[in-house]
C-alpha cells in the first residue's frame, strides 16, 4: 500500500508540474533591458545604493544571434512574432519523437526538466538578444595566433577522444562535464534550465548567486583594484561601481583552461562589462559588452531582461560525471587492451 501511495504521489507531482508549464507566449513578460517607466524611481538600500535584491529569471526563447529565417528584421510584428515563437517552441521541444535535433529519443532529459520560461519571447519581440552589431550576430573571428590554434586543436582532440569513448585522462572531459564551470560565469546567457539568479547586497559588496552549479560572484563595489594577473579565477575577477542607478561590473583575469571564457575566446584578452539596471519593480535590464581583439573583429553587446520570480533556488548537485570519471577511463583502457588483443 505504501509503495502504491508513493507512486500515486509521484504521478500527481508530475501532473502538477506539467500543468504549470505555460502555453506559447509572446507578450506578458516585463519590459526588455533598457525599457521601463522613465518616471519610476528604483528603491534604495538602507545605505543608499540602488536595490537590486531578489530572485530573477533570464529564461527566454529569443536567441542570442538573429537567425536567417527572420530576413534580417531586428523586431517582429505581432503576427510574425507568434509564428516565430511557435517555431522556436517546436525546435526546443524535448518531447518530440520525430527524429529532429531536439527530440528526446537519445537525450537524458525530457521537457519535464526544462525551464518553461525559455519558451517565451522578450516583450519587445526582438529577433536576437544581441543588439550591437545591428545585424544581431557575433562579429567575425580574427585569425588565431599559432599558440591559440595549437590550444584549440588540443582541446578539439580531447573532445573527440571523449566522444569516442577513449579519454586519456580526466582532463579530456570538458569543464561542464567535470562540473567545474558552466553558464555560471559571465556573460549570463539563457539556456535550457536553471536560468535563475539571486542578488544580495551589503555595504561595499554585491553578490550574484547563480543556480547553475550554485556559484556566487562576491563583487566589491568599494573602488578596490583588480587582483593581480598571477591569481586567475574560474569566474574571472570582477570589480563593480555605480553609475547612477546602474551597477557596472568589469571582469577580466580568467583562468586559461579551455572553455572558461565564452566560446573559447582568449582568456588573456577577454573582458566583459555588465550593466544591471532596475527598470521597474519586476525587471532588471541586464546588458553586457564583450571585448576580445584576439578573438573577434569588434566588441559586441547583448541585452536580456531579468524578470522577478517567486521561484526559489535549488541546490544544483552536479556530480554524475565526477562519479563516472572512473568508468569512462576504465572503459577506455579496456578498449585499448581489446584492440591490442589482450
Short mmCIF file of C-alpha atoms in Angstrom, two decimals:
data_model
loop_
_atom_site.label_atom_id
_atom_site.label_comp_id
_atom_site.label_asym_id
_atom_site.label_seq_id
_atom_site.Cartn_x
_atom_site.Cartn_y
_atom_site.Cartn_z
CA UNK A 1 0.00 0.00 0.00
CA UNK A 2 2.78 2.42 0.94
CA UNK A 3 4.51 1.68 -2.37
CA UNK A 4 1.34 2.35 -4.38
CA UNK A 5 0.70 5.53 -2.42
CA UNK A 6 4.22 6.76 -3.22
CA UNK A 7 3.65 6.04 -6.92
CA UNK A 8 0.36 7.98 -6.81
CA UNK A 9 2.02 10.96 -5.15
CA UNK A 10 4.77 10.89 -7.79
CA UNK A 11 2.22 10.83 -10.61
CA UNK A 12 0.34 13.77 -9.07
CA UNK A 13 3.59 15.70 -8.79
CA UNK A 14 4.35 15.13 -12.47
CA UNK A 15 0.83 16.20 -13.48
CA UNK A 16 1.12 19.32 -11.33
CA UNK A 17 4.50 20.20 -12.86
CA UNK A 18 3.17 19.77 -16.39
CA UNK A 19 0.15 21.90 -15.58
CA UNK A 20 2.46 24.72 -14.56
CA UNK A 21 4.18 24.83 -17.96
CA UNK A 22 2.72 27.88 -19.68
CA UNK A 23 1.37 27.81 -23.23
CA UNK A 24 3.04 29.67 -26.03
CA UNK A 25 3.59 33.28 -25.02
CA UNK A 26 4.84 36.31 -26.86
CA UNK A 27 3.70 39.07 -24.52
CA UNK A 28 3.21 39.01 -20.76
CA UNK A 29 6.83 39.41 -19.72
CA UNK A 30 8.24 42.56 -18.22
CA UNK A 31 9.95 45.12 -20.46
CA UNK A 32 13.25 44.27 -22.07
CA UNK A 33 16.58 45.60 -20.86
CA UNK A 34 16.75 49.36 -21.00
CA UNK A 35 12.99 49.90 -21.17
CA UNK A 36 10.51 50.80 -18.44
CA UNK A 37 8.77 53.81 -16.98
CA UNK A 38 11.20 56.78 -17.09
CA UNK A 39 9.43 58.33 -14.09
CA UNK A 40 9.81 55.20 -11.96
CA UNK A 41 12.22 55.58 -9.04
CA UNK A 42 14.19 52.45 -8.07
CA UNK A 43 14.15 51.52 -4.40
CA UNK A 44 17.28 52.09 -2.32
CA UNK A 45 19.07 50.04 0.28
CA UNK A 46 19.44 51.36 3.82
CA UNK A 47 22.91 52.66 2.86
CA UNK A 48 21.67 54.41 -0.29
CA UNK A 49 22.60 52.10 -3.21
CA UNK A 50 20.00 51.10 -5.83
CA UNK A 51 18.31 47.94 -4.56
CA UNK A 52 18.71 45.01 -6.98
CA UNK A 53 18.00 42.31 -4.42
CA UNK A 54 15.65 39.44 -5.17
CA UNK A 55 15.36 36.33 -7.32
CA UNK A 56 15.34 36.88 -11.07
CA UNK A 57 14.97 34.67 -14.14
CA UNK A 58 16.53 35.33 -17.54
CA UNK A 59 14.80 32.49 -19.40
CA UNK A 60 13.63 33.35 -22.93
CA UNK A 61 13.34 31.74 -26.34
CA UNK A 62 14.74 34.83 -28.06
CA UNK A 63 18.02 33.51 -29.49
CA UNK A 64 21.39 35.08 -28.80
CA UNK A 65 22.04 35.59 -32.54
CA UNK A 66 19.50 36.59 -35.18
CA UNK A 67 18.51 33.57 -37.29
CA UNK A 68 18.46 33.79 -41.08
CA UNK A 69 14.79 32.82 -41.09
CA UNK A 70 13.66 36.31 -39.98
CA UNK A 71 15.17 38.02 -43.00
CA UNK A 72 17.30 40.48 -41.08
CA UNK A 73 14.40 42.01 -39.12
CA UNK A 74 15.50 43.31 -35.72
CA UNK A 75 11.96 43.07 -34.34
CA UNK A 76 8.77 41.36 -35.46
CA UNK A 77 5.13 42.32 -35.81
CA UNK A 78 2.67 40.58 -33.51
CA UNK A 79 1.74 38.08 -36.23
CA UNK A 80 5.36 37.42 -37.17
CA UNK A 81 6.30 37.07 -33.50
CA UNK A 82 3.56 34.49 -32.92
CA UNK A 83 4.79 32.40 -35.87
CA UNK A 84 8.42 32.79 -34.81
CA UNK A 85 7.65 31.84 -31.21
CA UNK A 86 5.69 28.80 -32.34
CA UNK A 87 8.65 27.65 -34.42
CA UNK A 88 11.04 28.19 -31.51
CA UNK A 89 8.79 26.14 -29.20
CA UNK A 90 8.78 23.32 -31.74
CA UNK A 91 12.55 23.44 -32.17
CA UNK A 92 13.15 23.44 -28.40
CA UNK A 93 10.63 20.71 -27.56
CA UNK A 94 12.41 17.76 -25.98
CA UNK A 95 9.35 15.52 -26.05
CA UNK A 96 9.35 15.23 -29.83
CA UNK A 97 9.64 11.79 -31.38
CA UNK A 98 10.14 12.80 -34.99
CA UNK A 99 13.91 12.41 -35.03
CA UNK A 100 14.54 16.15 -35.00
CA UNK A 101 17.52 17.76 -33.33
CA UNK A 102 15.53 18.49 -30.17
CA UNK A 103 13.90 15.06 -29.91
CA UNK A 104 14.50 13.30 -26.61
CA UNK A 105 14.96 9.81 -28.03
CA UNK A 106 18.71 9.91 -27.39
CA UNK A 107 18.76 12.53 -24.66
CA UNK A 108 18.97 12.27 -20.90
CA UNK A 109 16.23 14.78 -20.01
CA UNK A 110 12.79 15.36 -21.47
CA UNK A 111 10.65 18.51 -21.44
CA UNK A 112 9.57 17.99 -17.82
CA UNK A 113 13.05 19.05 -16.66
CA UNK A 114 13.39 22.11 -18.87
CA UNK A 115 12.78 25.75 -17.94
CA UNK A 116 9.33 26.77 -19.20
CA UNK A 117 10.49 30.42 -19.30
CA UNK A 118 12.74 29.53 -22.22
CA UNK A 119 9.60 29.21 -24.38
CA UNK A 120 8.78 32.95 -24.12
CA UNK A 121 10.00 35.71 -26.40
CA UNK A 122 11.04 39.02 -24.91
CA UNK A 123 8.25 41.62 -24.87
CA UNK A 124 9.90 43.84 -27.46
CA UNK A 125 9.77 40.87 -29.88
CA UNK A 126 13.41 41.21 -30.84
CA UNK A 127 14.84 38.50 -33.05
CA UNK A 128 18.14 38.38 -31.18
CA UNK A 129 19.49 39.19 -27.74
CA UNK A 130 22.48 40.80 -29.45
CA UNK A 131 21.73 44.48 -30.15
CA UNK A 132 25.16 45.51 -31.43
CA UNK A 133 26.30 44.89 -34.18
CA UNK A 134 22.98 45.87 -35.76
CA UNK A 135 22.81 42.57 -37.67
CA UNK A 136 22.28 40.78 -34.36
CA UNK A 137 25.22 38.45 -34.93
CA UNK A 138 28.51 37.85 -33.13
CA UNK A 139 31.22 39.61 -35.16
CA UNK A 140 33.59 37.63 -37.40
CA UNK A 141 36.55 35.86 -35.86
CA UNK A 142 40.07 37.17 -36.33
CA UNK A 143 42.97 34.95 -37.36
CA UNK A 144 44.27 32.89 -34.47
CA UNK A 145 47.87 33.10 -33.37
CA UNK A 146 49.85 29.85 -33.77
CA UNK A 147 49.68 29.29 -29.99
CA UNK A 148 45.91 29.86 -29.87
CA UNK A 149 45.47 27.48 -32.81
CA UNK A 150 47.57 24.85 -31.06
CA UNK A 151 45.49 25.16 -27.90
CA UNK A 152 42.21 24.95 -29.78
CA UNK A 153 43.42 21.92 -31.74
CA UNK A 154 44.43 20.23 -28.49
CA UNK A 155 41.02 20.97 -26.96
CA UNK A 156 39.25 19.62 -30.05
CA UNK A 157 41.34 16.44 -29.95
CA UNK A 158 40.46 15.95 -26.26
CA UNK A 159 36.75 16.39 -27.03
CA UNK A 160 36.98 13.88 -29.87
CA UNK A 161 38.67 11.31 -27.62
CA UNK A 162 35.94 11.75 -25.02
CA UNK A 163 33.14 11.38 -27.56
CA UNK A 164 34.82 8.27 -28.98
CA UNK A 165 34.95 6.72 -25.52
CA UNK A 166 38.75 6.88 -25.42
CA UNK A 167 39.71 9.70 -23.00
CA UNK A 168 43.37 9.70 -21.99
CA UNK A 169 42.69 11.33 -18.61
CA UNK A 170 40.04 13.30 -16.76
CA UNK A 171 41.37 16.44 -18.47
CA UNK A 172 39.81 15.19 -21.71
CA UNK A 173 36.41 15.88 -20.09
CA UNK A 174 35.13 19.42 -20.71
CA UNK A 175 34.71 21.77 -17.76
CA UNK A 176 30.88 21.46 -17.83
CA UNK A 177 31.14 17.66 -17.85
CA UNK A 178 33.50 17.86 -14.87
CA UNK A 179 31.01 20.17 -13.12
CA UNK A 180 33.68 22.85 -12.72
CA UNK A 181 32.05 25.77 -14.53
CA UNK A 182 29.06 26.05 -16.87
CA UNK A 183 26.81 29.03 -17.51
CA UNK A 184 27.60 30.41 -14.06
CA UNK A 185 30.44 32.54 -15.43
CA UNK A 186 29.72 35.82 -17.19
CA UNK A 187 28.06 36.53 -19.51
CA UNK A 188 24.77 35.06 -18.28
CA UNK A 189 23.04 33.74 -21.38
CA UNK A 190 19.70 31.88 -21.17
CA UNK A 191 19.90 28.13 -21.54
CA UNK A 192 17.65 25.07 -21.23
CA UNK A 193 17.26 25.24 -17.44
CA UNK A 194 18.50 26.95 -14.26
CA UNK A 195 18.19 30.49 -15.61
CA UNK A 196 17.71 31.86 -12.10
CA UNK A 197 19.91 34.33 -10.24
CA UNK A 198 19.59 35.74 -6.73
CA UNK A 199 21.15 39.09 -5.83
CA UNK A 200 22.25 40.04 -2.32
CA UNK A 201 23.71 43.39 -1.26
CA UNK A 202 25.61 44.75 1.72
CA UNK A 203 27.65 47.93 2.12
CA UNK A 204 30.56 47.67 -0.31
CA UNK A 205 29.51 44.35 -1.90
CA UNK A 206 27.06 42.81 -4.34
CA UNK A 207 26.65 39.03 -4.58
CA UNK A 208 25.15 37.28 -7.61
CA UNK A 209 24.24 33.68 -6.77
CA UNK A 210 23.64 31.61 -9.89
CA UNK A 211 21.52 28.47 -9.69
CA UNK A 212 23.62 26.71 -12.32
CA UNK A 213 26.31 24.98 -10.20
CA UNK A 214 25.26 27.47 -7.45
CA UNK A 215 28.32 29.69 -7.96
CA UNK A 216 28.39 33.02 -6.15
CA UNK A 217 30.22 36.05 -7.51
CA UNK A 218 31.17 38.19 -4.50
CA UNK A 219 31.78 41.57 -6.09
CA UNK A 220 33.40 44.53 -4.31
CA UNK A 221 31.92 47.92 -5.19
CA UNK A 222 34.23 49.94 -2.94
CA UNK A 223 36.77 51.05 -5.55
CA UNK A 224 39.47 48.49 -4.82
CA UNK A 225 41.71 47.45 -7.76
CA UNK A 226 41.55 44.16 -9.63
CA UNK A 227 43.57 41.18 -8.47
CA UNK A 228 46.99 40.75 -9.99
CA UNK A 229 47.43 38.62 -13.13
CA UNK A 230 49.03 35.83 -11.09
CA UNK A 231 45.64 34.99 -9.50
CA UNK A 232 43.37 33.98 -12.41
CA UNK A 233 39.83 32.92 -11.46
CA UNK A 234 37.31 30.40 -12.82
CA UNK A 235 34.65 33.15 -12.94
CA UNK A 236 37.12 35.92 -13.66
CA UNK A 237 37.94 38.80 -11.34
CA UNK A 238 35.05 41.27 -11.09
CA UNK A 239 35.03 44.80 -9.75
CA UNK A 240 31.88 46.92 -9.65
CA UNK A 241 30.83 50.53 -9.32
CA UNK A 242 27.59 52.52 -9.57
CA UNK A 243 26.77 54.83 -12.45
CA UNK A 244 23.52 56.49 -11.43
CA UNK A 245 21.03 53.64 -10.93
CA UNK A 246 23.14 51.12 -12.86
CA UNK A 247 25.55 48.61 -11.37
CA UNK A 248 28.52 48.34 -13.74
CA UNK A 249 30.70 45.23 -13.50
CA UNK A 250 34.06 44.78 -15.23
CA UNK A 251 35.50 41.27 -15.33
CA UNK A 252 38.94 40.15 -16.52
CA UNK A 253 41.65 37.74 -15.33
CA UNK A 254 40.06 34.41 -16.25
CA UNK A 255 41.89 31.12 -15.99
CA UNK A 256 43.37 29.83 -19.24
CA UNK A 257 41.70 26.40 -19.13
CA UNK A 258 39.82 25.60 -22.37
CA UNK A 259 36.16 26.60 -22.08
CA UNK A 260 36.45 29.07 -19.20
CA UNK A 261 35.60 32.08 -21.35
CA UNK A 262 32.71 32.37 -23.80
CA UNK A 263 33.19 30.29 -26.96
CA UNK A 264 36.83 29.62 -26.18
CA UNK A 265 37.80 33.26 -26.51
CA UNK A 266 41.25 34.26 -25.35
CA UNK A 267 41.38 34.47 -21.53
CA UNK A 268 44.36 36.83 -21.64
CA UNK A 269 42.46 39.45 -23.66
CA UNK A 270 38.81 38.67 -22.85
CA UNK A 271 36.98 41.44 -20.99
CA UNK A 272 33.30 41.74 -20.23
CA UNK A 273 31.42 44.77 -18.92
CA UNK A 274 27.94 44.10 -17.50
CA UNK A 275 25.29 46.67 -16.57
CA UNK A 276 22.37 45.83 -14.27
CA UNK A 277 19.63 48.44 -14.04
CA UNK A 278 16.32 48.13 -12.20
CA UNK A 279 13.90 49.43 -14.85
CA UNK A 280 10.70 48.70 -12.91
CA UNK A 281 9.57 46.78 -9.84
CA UNK A 282 9.69 43.45 -11.65
CA UNK A 283 12.54 43.83 -14.13
CA UNK A 284 16.30 44.24 -14.19
CA UNK A 285 17.79 45.22 -17.52
CA UNK A 286 20.90 43.06 -17.93
CA UNK A 287 23.27 44.30 -20.64
CA UNK A 288 26.76 43.07 -21.37
CA UNK A 289 29.51 44.02 -23.79
CA UNK A 290 32.21 41.52 -24.71
CA UNK A 291 35.58 42.72 -25.95
CA UNK A 292 38.37 40.40 -27.10
CA UNK A 293 40.50 41.69 -30.00
CA UNK A 294 42.32 38.36 -30.16
CA UNK A 295 39.05 36.55 -30.96
CA UNK A 296 36.51 38.91 -32.57
CA UNK A 297 36.90 41.75 -35.04
CA UNK A 298 34.98 44.17 -32.79
CA UNK A 299 33.17 44.28 -29.41
CA UNK A 300 29.55 43.14 -29.26
CA UNK A 301 26.63 43.78 -26.91
CA UNK A 302 23.53 41.87 -25.82
CA UNK A 303 20.52 42.90 -23.72
CA UNK A 304 18.46 40.41 -21.69
CA UNK A 305 15.52 41.15 -19.35
CA UNK A 306 15.74 39.58 -15.90
CA UNK A 307 12.20 39.09 -14.60
CA UNK A 308 11.37 38.90 -10.91
CA UNK A 309 10.13 35.49 -9.82
CA UNK A 310 8.70 33.87 -6.72
CA UNK A 311 10.64 30.71 -7.51
CA UNK A 312 13.35 29.60 -5.14
CA UNK A 313 16.85 28.46 -5.97
CA UNK A 314 17.64 24.80 -5.51
CA UNK A 315 20.99 23.16 -4.97
CA UNK A 316 22.50 22.16 -8.30
CA UNK A 317 24.17 18.88 -7.32
CA UNK A 318 26.32 18.45 -10.43
CA UNK A 319 28.18 15.23 -9.77
CA UNK A 320 27.28 12.47 -12.26
CA UNK A 321 30.45 12.62 -14.30
CA UNK A 322 32.61 13.12 -11.24
CA UNK A 323 31.49 9.68 -10.13
CA UNK A 324 31.56 8.31 -13.67
CA UNK A 325 35.10 9.50 -14.45
CA UNK A 326 36.45 6.17 -13.24
CA UNK A 327 34.02 4.34 -15.53
CA UNK A 328 34.93 6.44 -18.56
CA UNK A 329 38.64 5.92 -18.00
CA UNK A 330 38.35 2.23 -17.12
CA UNK A 331 36.29 1.62 -20.25
CA UNK A 332 38.83 3.43 -22.43
CA UNK A 333 41.72 1.36 -21.06
CA UNK A 334 39.69 -1.84 -21.57
CA UNK A 335 39.05 -0.89 -25.20
CA UNK A 336 42.74 -0.29 -25.70
CA UNK A 337 43.52 -3.74 -24.35
CA UNK A 338 40.94 -5.32 -26.62
CA UNK A 339 42.36 -3.51 -29.64
CA UNK A 340 45.82 -4.89 -28.72
CA UNK A 341 44.38 -8.39 -28.43
CA UNK A 342 44.86 -8.66 -24.66
#
